[in-house]
Coordinates of C-alpha atoms in Angstrom, one line a residue:
X1 CA -4.9 6.4 24.3
X2 CA -4.7 3.2 22.2
X3 CA -8.5 3.0 22.2
X4 CA -8.9 6.7 21.2
X5 CA -6.3 6.4 18.5
X6 CA -7.9 3.3 17.1
X7 CA -11.3 4.9 17.2
X8 CA -10.0 7.8 15.1
X9 CA -8.0 5.5 12.8
X10 CA -10.9 3.1 12.1
X11 CA -13.2 6.0 11.1
X12 CA -10.6 7.5 8.8
X13 CA -9.9 4.1 7.3
X14 CA -13.6 3.9 6.3
X15 CA -13.5 7.3 4.6
X16 CA -10.3 6.6 2.7
X17 CA -10.7 3.0 1.5
X18 CA -12.8 4.0 -1.5
X19 CA -10.3 6.6 -2.9
X20 CA -8.3 4.1 -5.0
X21 CA -11.3 2.1 -6.3
X22 CA -14.4 4.3 -6.6
X23 CA -13.5 5.6 -10.1
X24 CA -13.1 2.0 -11.3
X25 CA -15.9 0.1 -9.6
X26 CA -18.2 3.1 -9.5
X27 CA -18.7 3.0 -13.2
X28 CA -21.2 0.2 -12.8
X29 CA -23.5 2.4 -10.7
X30 CA -26.6 3.7 -12.4
X31 CA -26.2 7.3 -13.5
X32 CA -22.4 7.4 -12.8
X33 CA -20.4 10.1 -14.6
X34 CA -16.8 11.2 -13.8
X35 CA -18.2 14.4 -12.3
X36 CA -20.6 12.5 -10.0
X37 CA -18.0 9.9 -9.0
X38 CA -15.6 12.7 -8.1
X39 CA -18.3 14.3 -6.0
X40 CA -19.0 11.0 -4.3
X41 CA -15.3 10.7 -3.4
X42 CA -15.1 14.2 -1.9
X43 CA -18.5 15.0 -0.5
X44 CA -17.7 13.6 2.9
X45 CA -15.3 16.6 3.3
X46 CA -18.1 19.1 2.9
X47 CA -20.3 17.7 5.7
X48 CA -17.2 17.1 7.9
X49 CA -16.0 20.6 7.4
X50 CA -19.4 22.1 8.2
X51 CA -20.1 20.1 11.3
X52 CA -16.8 19.4 13.1
X53 CA -16.6 22.7 15.0
X54 CA -20.3 22.6 16.0
X55 CA -19.9 19.0 17.1
X56 CA -17.0 19.9 19.3
X57 CA -19.0 22.7 20.9
X58 CA -21.9 20.3 21.4
X59 CA -19.6 17.9 23.2
X60 CA -18.7 20.7 25.7
X61 CA -22.4 20.9 26.6
X62 CA -23.7 17.3 26.6
X63 CA -20.4 15.3 27.0
X64 CA -17.8 13.8 24.6
X65 CA -19.1 10.2 24.5
X66 CA -22.7 11.0 23.4
X67 CA -21.3 13.1 20.5
X68 CA -18.8 10.4 19.5
X69 CA -21.4 7.6 19.7
X70 CA -24.0 9.7 17.8
X71 CA -21.4 10.5 15.1
X72 CA -20.4 6.9 14.7
X73 CA -24.0 5.8 14.3
X74 CA -24.5 8.5 11.6
X75 CA -21.3 7.2 10.0
X76 CA -22.6 3.6 10.1
X77 CA -26.0 4.6 8.6
X78 CA -24.2 6.4 5.7
X79 CA -22.1 3.3 5.1
X80 CA -25.1 1.1 5.0
X81 CA -26.9 3.4 2.5
X82 CA -23.8 3.5 0.3
X83 CA -23.4 -0.3 0.5
X84 CA -27.0 -1.0 -0.5
X85 CA -27.2 1.6 -3.3
X86 CA -27.1 0.6 -6.9
X87 CA -27.0 4.2 -8.2
X88 CA -24.5 7.0 -7.8
X89 CA -26.9 9.3 -5.9
X90 CA -27.3 6.8 -3.1
X91 CA -23.5 6.5 -2.8
X92 CA -23.2 10.3 -2.7
X93 CA -25.8 10.5 0.1
X94 CA -24.0 7.7 2.0
X95 CA -20.7 9.5 1.7
X96 CA -22.2 12.8 2.9
X97 CA -23.6 11.0 6.0
X98 CA -20.2 9.4 6.6
X99 CA -18.7 12.9 6.8
X100 CA -21.7 14.1 8.8
X101 CA -20.5 11.8 11.6
X102 CA -18.0 14.5 12.6
X103 CA -16.4 13.2 15.7
X104 CA -12.8 14.4 15.2
X105 CA -13.1 17.5 17.5
X106 CA -14.9 15.6 20.2
X107 CA -12.2 12.9 20.2
X108 CA -9.4 15.4 20.5
X109 CA -11.3 17.1 23.3
X110 CA -11.6 13.8 25.1
X111 CA -7.9 13.3 24.7
X112 CA -7.5 16.5 26.7
X113 CA -10.0 15.3 29.3
X114 CA -8.2 12.0 29.9
X115 CA -4.5 13.0 29.8
X116 CA -2.3 14.9 32.2
X117 CA -0.6 18.0 30.8
X118 CA 2.9 16.4 30.7
X119 CA 1.6 13.5 28.6
X120 CA -0.7 15.4 26.3
X121 CA 1.7 16.1 23.4
X122 CA 2.5 12.4 23.2
X123 CA -1.2 11.6 23.2
X124 CA -1.9 14.1 20.4
X125 CA 1.1 12.7 18.4
X126 CA -0.3 9.2 18.7
X127 CA -3.6 10.4 17.2
X128 CA -1.7 12.1 14.4
X129 CA 0.3 8.9 13.7
X130 CA -2.9 6.9 13.6
X131 CA -4.3 9.1 10.9
X132 CA -1.3 8.7 8.7
X133 CA -1.2 5.0 9.3
X134 CA -5.0 4.6 8.5
X135 CA -4.5 6.5 5.2
X136 CA -1.7 4.2 4.1
X137 CA -3.6 1.1 5.2
X138 CA -6.7 2.3 3.4
X139 CA -4.9 2.7 0.0
X140 CA -3.6 -0.8 0.3
X141 CA -6.7 -2.4 1.8
X142 CA -9.3 -0.7 -0.5
X143 CA -8.3 -2.4 -3.8
X144 CA -8.0 -5.8 -2.0
X145 CA -11.5 -5.6 -0.5
X146 CA -12.9 -4.3 -3.9
X147 CA -11.4 -7.4 -5.6
X148 CA -13.2 -9.6 -3.1
X149 CA -16.6 -7.9 -3.0
X150 CA -16.6 -4.6 -4.8
X151 CA -17.7 -1.3 -3.3
X152 CA -20.5 -3.0 -1.4
X153 CA -18.0 -4.9 0.7
X154 CA -15.9 -1.8 1.4
X155 CA -18.9 0.2 2.6
X156 CA -20.2 -2.8 4.6
X157 CA -16.8 -3.2 6.3
X158 CA -16.8 0.5 7.3
X159 CA -20.3 0.1 8.8
X160 CA -19.0 -2.8 10.9
X161 CA -16.0 -0.7 11.9
X162 CA -18.3 2.1 13.0
X163 CA -20.4 -0.3 15.2
X164 CA -17.2 -1.6 16.7
X165 CA -16.2 2.0 17.5
X166 CA -19.5 2.5 19.3
X167 CA -18.8 -0.6 21.5
X168 CA -15.2 0.6 22.2
X169 CA -16.6 4.0 23.2
X170 CA -19.1 2.5 25.6
X171 CA -17.1 -0.2 27.2
X172 CA -13.4 0.7 26.8
X173 CA -13.0 4.5 26.9
X174 CA -13.4 5.9 30.4
X175 CA -15.9 8.7 31.0
X176 CA -14.5 12.0 32.3
X177 CA -15.9 15.4 33.0
X178 CA -15.2 17.9 30.1
X179 CA -12.2 20.1 30.7
X180 CA -12.1 23.6 29.2
X181 CA -8.8 23.8 27.4
X182 CA -8.0 26.5 24.7
X183 CA -5.2 24.4 23.2
X184 CA -7.6 21.6 22.4
X185 CA -11.0 23.1 22.0
X186 CA -12.2 25.7 19.4
X187 CA -13.9 28.8 20.9
X188 CA -16.1 30.8 18.6
X189 CA -14.8 34.3 19.5
X190 CA -11.2 33.1 19.1
X191 CA -12.1 31.4 15.8
X192 CA -13.4 34.8 14.5
X193 CA -10.2 36.5 15.7
X194 CA -7.9 33.9 14.1
X195 CA -9.7 34.1 10.8
X196 CA -8.2 37.6 10.6
X197 CA -4.7 36.3 11.3
X198 CA -2.8 36.8 8.0
X199 CA 0.1 34.7 9.2
X200 CA -2.1 31.7 9.4
X201 CA -3.7 31.8 6.0
X202 CA -0.8 30.5 3.9
X203 CA -0.9 27.4 6.0
X204 CA -4.6 26.9 5.9
X205 CA -4.5 27.4 2.1
X206 CA -1.7 24.9 2.1
X207 CA -3.7 22.1 3.8
X208 CA -6.7 23.0 1.6
X209 CA -4.6 22.4 -1.4
X210 CA -2.8 19.3 -0.2
X211 CA -6.2 17.5 0.4
X212 CA -7.7 18.9 -2.8
X213 CA -4.7 17.2 -4.6
X214 CA -5.1 14.0 -2.7
X215 CA -8.7 13.4 -3.7
X216 CA -8.3 14.9 -7.2
X217 CA -5.4 12.7 -8.3
X218 CA -7.3 9.6 -7.3
X219 CA -10.1 10.6 -9.7
X220 CA -7.6 9.9 -12.5
X221 CA -4.8 7.6 -11.2
X222 CA -6.7 4.3 -10.9
X223 CA -7.7 4.6 -14.6
X224 CA -4.2 5.5 -15.6
X225 CA -2.7 2.5 -13.8
X226 CA -5.2 0.2 -15.7
X227 CA -4.1 1.8 -19.0
X228 CA -0.5 1.2 -18.0
X229 CA -1.3 -2.5 -17.7
X230 CA -1.8 -3.0 -14.0
X231 CA -5.0 -4.9 -13.1
X232 CA -7.2 -3.3 -10.4
X233 CA -6.7 -6.3 -8.2
X234 CA -3.0 -5.6 -8.2
X235 CA -3.0 -1.9 -7.3
X236 CA -2.4 -2.7 -3.6
X237 CA 1.0 -4.1 -4.5
X238 CA 2.0 -0.8 -6.1
X239 CA 0.7 1.4 -3.3
X240 CA 2.3 -0.6 -0.5
X241 CA 6.0 -0.2 -1.3
X242 CA 5.5 3.3 -2.6
X243 CA 3.9 4.4 0.7
X244 CA 6.5 2.6 2.9
X245 CA 9.5 4.0 1.0
X246 CA 8.0 7.6 0.9
X247 CA 7.5 7.5 4.7
X248 CA 11.1 6.4 5.3
X249 CA 12.3 9.1 3.0
X250 CA 10.3 11.7 4.9
X251 CA 11.6 11.0 8.4
X252 CA 15.1 12.5 8.1
X253 CA 13.7 15.7 6.6
X254 CA 11.2 16.2 9.5
X255 CA 14.0 15.7 12.0
X256 CA 16.2 18.2 10.1
X257 CA 13.4 20.8 10.0
X258 CA 12.9 20.6 13.8
X259 CA 16.5 20.3 14.9
X260 CA 17.9 22.9 12.5
X261 CA 14.8 25.1 12.6
X262 CA 14.5 24.9 8.8
X263 CA 10.8 24.2 8.6
X264 CA 10.1 26.8 5.9
X265 CA 12.8 25.4 3.7
X266 CA 11.5 21.8 4.1
X267 CA 8.0 22.9 3.3
X268 CA 9.1 24.7 0.2
X269 CA 11.1 21.6 -0.9
X270 CA 8.0 19.5 -0.3
X271 CA 6.0 21.8 -2.5
X272 CA 8.6 21.5 -5.3
X273 CA 8.6 17.7 -5.0
X274 CA 4.8 17.5 -5.2
X275 CA 4.7 19.9 -8.2
X276 CA 7.4 17.9 -10.0
X277 CA 5.5 14.7 -9.4
X278 CA 2.2 16.1 -10.7
X279 CA 3.8 17.5 -13.8
X280 CA 5.5 14.2 -14.5
X281 CA 2.1 12.4 -14.0
X282 CA 0.8 14.2 -17.1
X283 CA 3.5 12.5 -19.2
X284 CA 3.6 9.0 -17.5
X285 CA 2.6 6.1 -19.7
X286 CA 4.4 3.0 -18.5
X287 CA 4.0 1.3 -15.2
X288 CA 7.5 2.1 -14.0
X289 CA 6.8 5.8 -14.7
X290 CA 3.9 5.6 -12.3
X291 CA 5.9 3.9 -9.6
X292 CA 8.5 6.7 -9.8
X293 CA 6.0 9.6 -9.9
X294 CA 3.8 8.2 -7.1
X295 CA 6.9 7.7 -4.9
X296 CA 7.9 11.4 -5.6
X297 CA 4.4 12.6 -4.9
X298 CA 3.8 10.7 -1.7
X299 CA 7.3 11.7 -0.4
X300 CA 6.3 15.4 -0.8
X301 CA 2.8 14.8 0.5
X302 CA 4.0 13.1 3.7
X303 CA 6.4 15.9 4.3
X304 CA 3.7 18.5 3.9
X305 CA 1.2 16.6 6.1
X306 CA 3.7 16.4 8.9
X307 CA 5.1 19.9 8.6
X308 CA 2.0 22.2 8.1
X309 CA 0.2 21.4 11.4
X310 CA 3.6 21.7 13.3
X311 CA 4.1 25.1 11.7
X312 CA 0.6 26.2 12.6
X313 CA 1.1 25.2 16.3
X314 CA 4.2 27.3 16.4
X315 CA 2.6 30.5 15.2
X316 CA -0.8 30.2 16.9
X317 CA -1.1 32.8 19.7
X318 CA -1.2 31.7 23.3
X319 CA -4.6 30.1 24.1
X320 CA -5.6 30.0 20.4
X321 CA -4.1 26.8 19.3
X322 CA -7.4 24.8 19.5
X323 CA -9.3 27.4 17.5
X324 CA -6.5 27.7 14.9
X325 CA -6.5 24.0 14.5
X326 CA -10.3 24.0 14.1
X327 CA -10.0 26.4 11.2
X328 CA -7.1 24.3 9.8
X329 CA -9.1 21.0 9.9
X330 CA -12.1 22.6 8.3
X331 CA -10.0 23.9 5.4
X332 CA -8.5 20.4 5.1
X333 CA -11.9 18.8 4.6
X334 CA -13.1 21.6 2.3
X335 CA -10.1 20.8 0.2
X336 CA -11.1 17.1 0.0
X337 CA -14.6 18.1 -1.2
X338 CA -13.2 20.6 -3.7
X339 CA -10.7 18.0 -5.0
X340 CA -13.4 15.5 -5.7
X341 CA -15.8 17.9 -7.4
X342 CA -13.1 19.8 -9.3
X343 CA -11.1 16.7 -10.3
X344 CA -14.1 14.8 -11.7
X345 CA -15.2 17.8 -13.7
X346 CA -11.7 18.5 -15.2
X347 CA -11.2 14.8 -16.0
X348 CA -14.5 14.7 -17.8
X349 CA -14.0 17.9 -19.7
X350 CA -10.2 18.0 -20.5
X351 CA -8.7 14.6 -19.5
X352 CA -6.1 13.4 -17.0
X353 CA -3.1 15.2 -18.4
X354 CA -4.7 18.7 -18.0
X355 CA -5.8 17.7 -14.5
X356 CA -2.3 16.9 -13.4
X357 CA -0.8 20.0 -15.0
X358 CA -3.4 22.2 -13.5
X359 CA -2.9 20.8 -10.1
X360 CA 0.9 21.2 -10.4
X361 CA 0.3 24.9 -11.4
X362 CA -1.8 25.4 -8.2
X363 CA 1.1 24.0 -6.1
X364 CA 3.6 26.4 -7.7
X365 CA 1.2 29.3 -7.1
X366 CA 0.9 28.4 -3.5
X367 CA 4.6 28.0 -3.1
X368 CA 5.1 31.6 -4.4
X369 CA 2.6 32.8 -1.8
X370 CA 4.4 30.9 1.0
X371 CA 7.8 32.2 -0.1
X372 CA 6.7 35.7 1.0
X373 CA 5.8 34.3 4.5
X374 CA 8.2 34.7 7.4
X375 CA 9.8 31.4 8.7
X376 CA 8.1 30.4 12.0
X377 CA 9.8 30.9 15.3
X378 CA 10.2 27.5 16.9
X379 CA 7.8 28.1 19.8
X380 CA 5.7 25.6 21.7
X381 CA 2.5 26.0 23.7
X382 CA 2.6 25.5 27.5
X383 CA -0.4 25.5 29.8
X384 CA 0.2 26.2 33.5
X385 CA -2.1 26.1 36.5
X386 CA -3.4 29.5 37.4
X387 CA -3.7 31.3 40.7
X388 CA -6.6 33.4 41.8
X389 CA -4.2 36.1 43.1
X390 CA -2.6 36.6 39.7
X391 CA -2.6 40.1 38.3
X392 CA -1.1 41.9 35.3
X393 CA 2.3 42.4 37.0
X394 CA 2.7 38.6 37.3
X395 CA 2.0 38.1 33.6
X396 CA 4.5 40.9 32.8
X397 CA 7.1 39.0 34.9
X398 CA 6.3 35.8 33.2
X399 CA 6.8 37.4 29.8
X400 CA 10.2 38.6 31.0
X401 CA 11.3 35.1 31.8
X402 CA 13.9 33.6 29.4
X403 CA 12.3 32.0 26.3
X404 CA 8.7 33.3 27.0
X405 CA 7.3 35.1 23.9
X406 CA 3.6 35.5 25.1
X407 CA 1.5 34.9 28.2
X408 CA -2.3 34.8 28.6
X409 CA -4.3 34.3 31.8
X410 CA -7.8 32.9 31.5
X411 CA -9.7 33.2 34.8
X412 CA -12.5 31.0 33.6
X413 CA -10.1 28.1 33.3
X414 CA -7.8 29.3 36.0
X415 CA -5.0 28.6 33.6
X416 CA -2.0 30.4 32.0
X417 CA -1.1 29.8 28.4
X418 CA 2.4 30.6 27.2
X419 CA 4.3 30.5 23.9
X420 CA 7.9 29.6 24.7
X421 CA 11.2 28.5 23.2
X422 CA 11.7 25.1 24.7
X423 CA 15.5 25.5 24.7
X424 CA 15.3 28.5 27.0
X425 CA 12.1 28.2 29.0
X426 CA 12.3 26.9 32.6
X427 CA 9.0 25.2 33.6
X428 CA 10.0 25.2 37.3
X429 CA 10.9 28.9 37.4
X430 CA 7.6 29.8 35.9
X431 CA 5.7 27.7 38.4
X432 CA 7.7 29.2 41.3
X433 CA 6.8 32.7 40.1
X434 CA 3.1 31.8 39.8
X435 CA 3.0 30.1 43.2
X436 CA 4.7 33.0 45.0
X437 CA 1.6 35.1 44.4
X438 CA -0.6 33.0 46.7
X439 CA -1.2 29.4 47.9
X440 CA 0.2 26.6 45.8
X441 CA -2.0 25.2 43.1
X442 CA -1.3 21.8 41.3
X443 CA -1.9 21.1 37.6

């Protein structure tokens, strides 16, 4: 799990490190304009969004490790192209290839292959934590590397990280036969079905917007910090305490939302905090202003990043979590692409103040949409071993068990997927009911 989490984190580190520096150092590239620099920041999201579900499906056919190794090689090639380019178009091509190394779905599927059912939630959580950590490290490390060697050093470092990832995949991560698992893998018919799920769309629009904001604000913020008197080489020293404090502030609210079942209230509060931070950015002029508004913004951002996928996992139907998360992740990357393209254009045409106000207005609009959505029931997904003797009557009995909201049997996997209330559901009682229909099957 450590090797898989590090593999995911190193790749995300390579994607994020340029965010705080590209608009500053990229001005020296031939042909650079705010619009093209914004596109270079976000274009990785377009190729990532388009290819991640097909790459996951390919890993079901040819194996996880070949897809992961191939994706890392593509990522490394893109990094080399960007590192050796002296014009903006080469950097755009390199960033697009970085996103084209879409290995996220294959890594998550490999997590399923390598972990037992009772440890899988902890494994997935470690991957999620590594993503958040890599983002924070990237914002601090990017300006520091840029001060040492500019964009070329950042892209060269990401190429080295990708090659290191290939070696980890070959020599450290064990090989394992692929496991069909609907809570981890996207399935095309289920994806089509979930695209019609109206309950899911406020959340996918939310993650689209959150990542649009993240790339769009970094089109403008580095330049604003320089105007406020902070040298580019010192930007890391602002981002580091802001990110640490915002993370500490986030934790109690996440615990509150889960323990008290107040997730909708916490997400609405996070939207209000983000919108307030964006509106205040349009008026910030002094350095202490930027410290305050960035702390506010990242506090809300971290809350949203942690809450939205948790909400989605609660409402995804039994056996559809993997497909729902596939749609969610694709929308996340489309948001990053849109943020770069839109942010660069608005900055060039109307300036930073209008950009921040417009982004804040989008958050307010989304919050109004979310306010009309029902709060999620606090359900969790459970996968149990099936039994070839199962019939509809057994599923009916399972659904009648305390805490069970939904049951689905998939003969192709010989597995039963449940949506349950963890406080009421008895895992042992459910297994006893299943095993009473035939010979005992282990998970």
